C-alpha atoms as a PDB file:
ATOM      1  CA  MET A   1     -44.824  -4.300  32.086  1.00  0.00           C
ATOM      2  CA  ARG A   2     -44.008  -0.964  30.445  1.00  0.00           C
ATOM      3  CA  PHE A   3     -40.452   0.074  29.674  1.00  0.00           C
ATOM      4  CA  SER A   4     -39.151   3.600  29.384  1.00  0.00           C
ATOM      5  CA  GLU A   5     -38.333   5.027  25.976  1.00  0.00           C
ATOM      6  CA  PRO A   6     -34.489   4.597  26.188  1.00  0.00           C
ATOM      7  CA  VAL A   7     -34.859   0.891  26.998  1.00  0.00           C
ATOM      8  CA  ARG A   8     -37.159   0.341  24.011  1.00  0.00           C
ATOM      9  CA  MET A   9     -34.727   2.216  21.747  1.00  0.00           C
ATOM     10  CA  ALA A  10     -31.802   0.082  22.956  1.00  0.00           C
ATOM     11  CA  GLU A  11     -33.717  -3.097  22.164  1.00  0.00           C
ATOM     12  CA  ASP A  12     -34.701  -1.818  18.736  1.00  0.00           C
ATOM     13  CA  ASP A  13     -31.405  -2.744  17.045  1.00  0.00           C
ATOM     14  CA  GLY A  14     -32.115  -6.258  15.892  1.00  0.00           C
ATOM     15  CA  GLY A  15     -35.594  -7.423  16.699  1.00  0.00           C
ATOM     16  CA  PRO A  16     -36.525  -9.714  19.563  1.00  0.00           C
ATOM     17  CA  VAL A  17     -33.759 -11.139  21.707  1.00  0.00           C
ATOM     18  CA  TRP A  18     -34.593 -14.759  20.752  1.00  0.00           C
ATOM     19  CA  ALA A  19     -34.345 -13.941  17.026  1.00  0.00           C
ATOM     20  CA  ARG A  20     -30.899 -12.337  17.238  1.00  0.00           C
ATOM     21  CA  SER A  21     -27.826 -14.208  16.120  1.00  0.00           C
ATOM     22  CA  LYS A  22     -25.562 -15.290  18.950  1.00  0.00           C
ATOM     23  CA  ARG A  23     -22.370 -14.788  16.921  1.00  0.00           C
ATOM     24  CA  ARG A  24     -21.256 -11.701  15.170  1.00  0.00           C
ATOM     25  CA  ARG A  25     -20.702 -12.508  11.531  1.00  0.00           C
ATOM     26  CA  GLY A  26     -17.590 -11.442   9.729  1.00  0.00           C
ATOM     27  CA  GLY A  27     -14.856  -9.394  11.231  1.00  0.00           C
ATOM     28  CA  PRO A  28     -12.286  -6.895  10.132  1.00  0.00           C
ATOM     29  CA  PRO A  29     -11.298  -7.728   6.558  1.00  0.00           C
ATOM     30  CA  VAL A  30      -7.611  -7.033   7.254  1.00  0.00           C
ATOM     31  CA  VAL A  31      -7.458  -9.756   9.902  1.00  0.00           C
ATOM     32  CA  GLY A  32      -9.044 -12.274   7.541  1.00  0.00           C
ATOM     33  CA  PHE A  33      -6.623 -11.300   4.782  1.00  0.00           C
ATOM     34  CA  ILE A  34      -3.593 -11.733   7.061  1.00  0.00           C
ATOM     35  CA  ILE A  35      -4.841 -15.104   8.301  1.00  0.00           C
ATOM     36  CA  THR A  36      -5.388 -16.227   4.701  1.00  0.00           C
ATOM     37  CA  LEU A  37      -1.869 -15.156   3.716  1.00  0.00           C
ATOM     38  CA  LEU A  38      -0.362 -16.964   6.700  1.00  0.00           C
ATOM     39  CA  ALA A  39      -2.331 -20.110   5.880  1.00  0.00           C
ATOM     40  CA  LEU A  40      -1.167 -20.006   2.255  1.00  0.00           C
ATOM     41  CA  PHE A  41       2.440 -19.453   3.348  1.00  0.00           C
ATOM     42  CA  GLY A  42       2.182 -22.390   5.755  1.00  0.00           C
ATOM     43  CA  ALA A  43       0.718 -24.638   3.063  1.00  0.00           C
ATOM     44  CA  LEU A  44       3.429 -23.579   0.604  1.00  0.00           C
ATOM     45  CA  THR A  45       6.120 -24.294   3.188  1.00  0.00           C
ATOM     46  CA  ALA A  46       4.638 -27.728   3.907  1.00  0.00           C
ATOM     47  CA  VAL A  47       4.357 -28.635   0.215  1.00  0.00           C
ATOM     48  CA  LEU A  48       7.909 -27.514  -0.542  1.00  0.00           C
ATOM     49  CA  GLY A  49       9.166 -29.302   2.549  1.00  0.00           C
ATOM     50  CA  ILE A  50       7.619 -32.527   1.273  1.00  0.00           C
ATOM     51  CA  LYS A  51       8.832 -31.955  -2.301  1.00  0.00           C
ATOM     52  CA  GLU A  52      12.407 -31.131  -1.292  1.00  0.00           C
ATOM     53  CA  ARG A  53      12.367 -33.767   1.490  1.00  0.00           C
ATOM     54  CA  SER A  54      13.512 -31.133   3.954  1.00  0.00           C
ATOM     55  CA  VAL A  55      11.803 -28.099   5.436  1.00  0.00           C
ATOM     56  CA  ALA A  56      15.154 -26.272   5.376  1.00  0.00           C
ATOM     57  CA  GLU A  57      15.575 -26.846   1.642  1.00  0.00           C
ATOM     58  CA  GLY A  58      11.967 -25.796   1.033  1.00  0.00           C
ATOM     59  CA  GLY A  59      12.619 -22.640   3.045  1.00  0.00           C
ATOM     60  CA  ALA A  60      15.799 -22.017   1.057  1.00  0.00           C
ATOM     61  CA  MET A  61      13.743 -22.242  -2.133  1.00  0.00           C
ATOM     62  CA  ILE A  62      11.264 -19.672  -0.763  1.00  0.00           C
ATOM     63  CA  ASP A  63      14.198 -17.464   0.275  1.00  0.00           C
ATOM     64  CA  GLY A  64      15.517 -17.659  -3.277  1.00  0.00           C
ATOM     65  CA  TRP A  65      12.174 -16.515  -4.647  1.00  0.00           C
ATOM     66  CA  ILE A  66      12.022 -13.634  -2.179  1.00  0.00           C
ATOM     67  CA  THR A  67      15.598 -12.604  -3.011  1.00  0.00           C
ATOM     68  CA  ALA A  68      14.894 -12.676  -6.751  1.00  0.00           C
ATOM     69  CA  GLY A  69      11.774 -10.554  -6.276  1.00  0.00           C
ATOM     70  CA  TRP A  70      13.638  -8.104  -4.054  1.00  0.00           C
ATOM     71  CA  GLU A  71      16.416  -7.749  -6.644  1.00  0.00           C
ATOM     72  CA  GLN A  72      13.845  -7.016  -9.353  1.00  0.00           C
ATOM     73  CA  ILE A  73      12.248  -4.357  -7.157  1.00  0.00           C
ATOM     74  CA  LYS A  74      15.651  -2.788  -6.506  1.00  0.00           C
ATOM     75  CA  ASP A  75      16.417  -2.811 -10.244  1.00  0.00           C
ATOM     76  CA  ILE A  76      13.090  -1.170 -11.075  1.00  0.00           C
ATOM     77  CA  THR A  77      13.508   1.518  -8.425  1.00  0.00           C
ATOM     78  CA  GLY A  78      17.116   2.042  -9.497  1.00  0.00           C
ATOM     79  CA  GLN A  79      15.932   2.703 -13.024  1.00  0.00           C
ATOM     80  CA  ALA A  80      13.382   5.119 -11.624  1.00  0.00           C
ATOM     81  CA  ASP A  81      16.150   6.913  -9.715  1.00  0.00           C
ATOM     82  CA  GLU A  82      18.231   7.242 -12.885  1.00  0.00           C
ATOM     83  CA  ALA A  83      15.272   8.601 -14.839  1.00  0.00           C
ATOM     84  CA  THR A  84      14.549  11.073 -12.050  1.00  0.00           C
ATOM     85  CA  ASP A  85      18.164  12.257 -12.039  1.00  0.00           C
ATOM     86  CA  GLU A  86      18.050  12.772 -15.815  1.00  0.00           C
ATOM     87  CA  ALA A  87      14.775  14.684 -15.576  1.00  0.00           C
ATOM     88  CA  LEU A  88      16.169  16.886 -12.800  1.00  0.00           C
ATOM     89  CA  THR A  89      19.283  17.630 -14.845  1.00  0.00           C
ATOM     90  CA  GLU A  90      17.193  18.553 -17.883  1.00  0.00           C
ATOM     91  CA  ALA A  91      14.918  20.741 -15.751  1.00  0.00           C
ATOM     92  CA  ALA A  92      17.921  22.501 -14.225  1.00  0.00           C
ATOM     93  CA  ASP A  93      19.372  23.135 -17.690  1.00  0.00           C
ATOM     94  CA  ALA A  94      16.035  24.498 -18.904  1.00  0.00           C
ATOM     95  CA  ALA A  95      15.781  26.739 -15.837  1.00  0.00           C
ATOM     96  CA  ASP A  96      19.312  28.047 -16.432  1.00  0.00           C
ATOM     97  CA  SER A  97      18.603  28.873 -20.083  1.00  0.00           C
ATOM     98  CA  ALA A  98      15.263  30.470 -19.153  1.00  0.00           C
ATOM     99  CA  GLY A  99      16.998  32.526 -16.464  1.00  0.00           C
ATOM    100  CA  ALA A 100      19.688  33.628 -18.930  1.00  0.00           C
ATOM    101  CA  ALA A 101      17.050  34.611 -21.491  1.00  0.00           C
ATOM    102  CA  LEU A 102      15.125  36.500 -18.828  1.00  0.00           C
ATOM    103  CA  GLY A 103      18.303  38.313 -17.767  1.00  0.00           C
ATOM    104  CA  GLU A 104      19.093  39.278 -21.360  1.00  0.00           C
ATOM    105  CA  GLY A 105      15.519  40.506 -21.845  1.00  0.00           C
ATOM    106  CA  ALA A 106      15.718  42.552 -18.659  1.00  0.00           C
ATOM    107  CA  ASP A 107      19.032  44.091 -19.716  1.00  0.00           C
ATOM    108  CA  GLU A 108      17.613  44.996 -23.124  1.00  0.00           C
ATOM    109  CA  ALA A 109      14.496  46.482 -21.544  1.00  0.00           C
ATOM    110  CA  ALA A 110      16.648  48.564 -19.183  1.00  0.00           C
ATOM    111  CA  ARG A 111      18.761  49.860 -22.109  1.00  0.00           C
ATOM    112  CA  THR A 112      15.605  50.730 -24.064  1.00  0.00           C
ATOM    113  CA  LEU A 113      14.152  52.637 -21.121  1.00  0.00           C
ATOM    114  CA  GLN A 114      17.424  54.540 -20.549  1.00  0.00           C
ATOM    115  CA  SER A 115      17.684  55.587 -24.184  1.00  0.00           C
ATOM    116  CA  GLU A 116      14.189  57.069 -24.223  1.00  0.00           C
END
């Protein structure tokens, strides 16, 4: 039996039907990463629940870690905000002095042109 050209091209993507894999291997890497993180979080919760003899106390320990990390992030970004404010102030001062110097130069140039 002869098939038309489009049918042969459609079948040309992986060899014969009996040699093709039934399952698609892999998947989106983001989904696998999220599942891995959730599994690790679940295992950590279970281990801390056993260690602290209470899931609530294990969760409180995790909450403490998250709070400490969040405070460090806020401190780091706060320092970045302060440094940015200082840099902006210095840039504004430099712009003011450059503008004043430019104004003085323009005034002097105008006086020189008028005297000629």
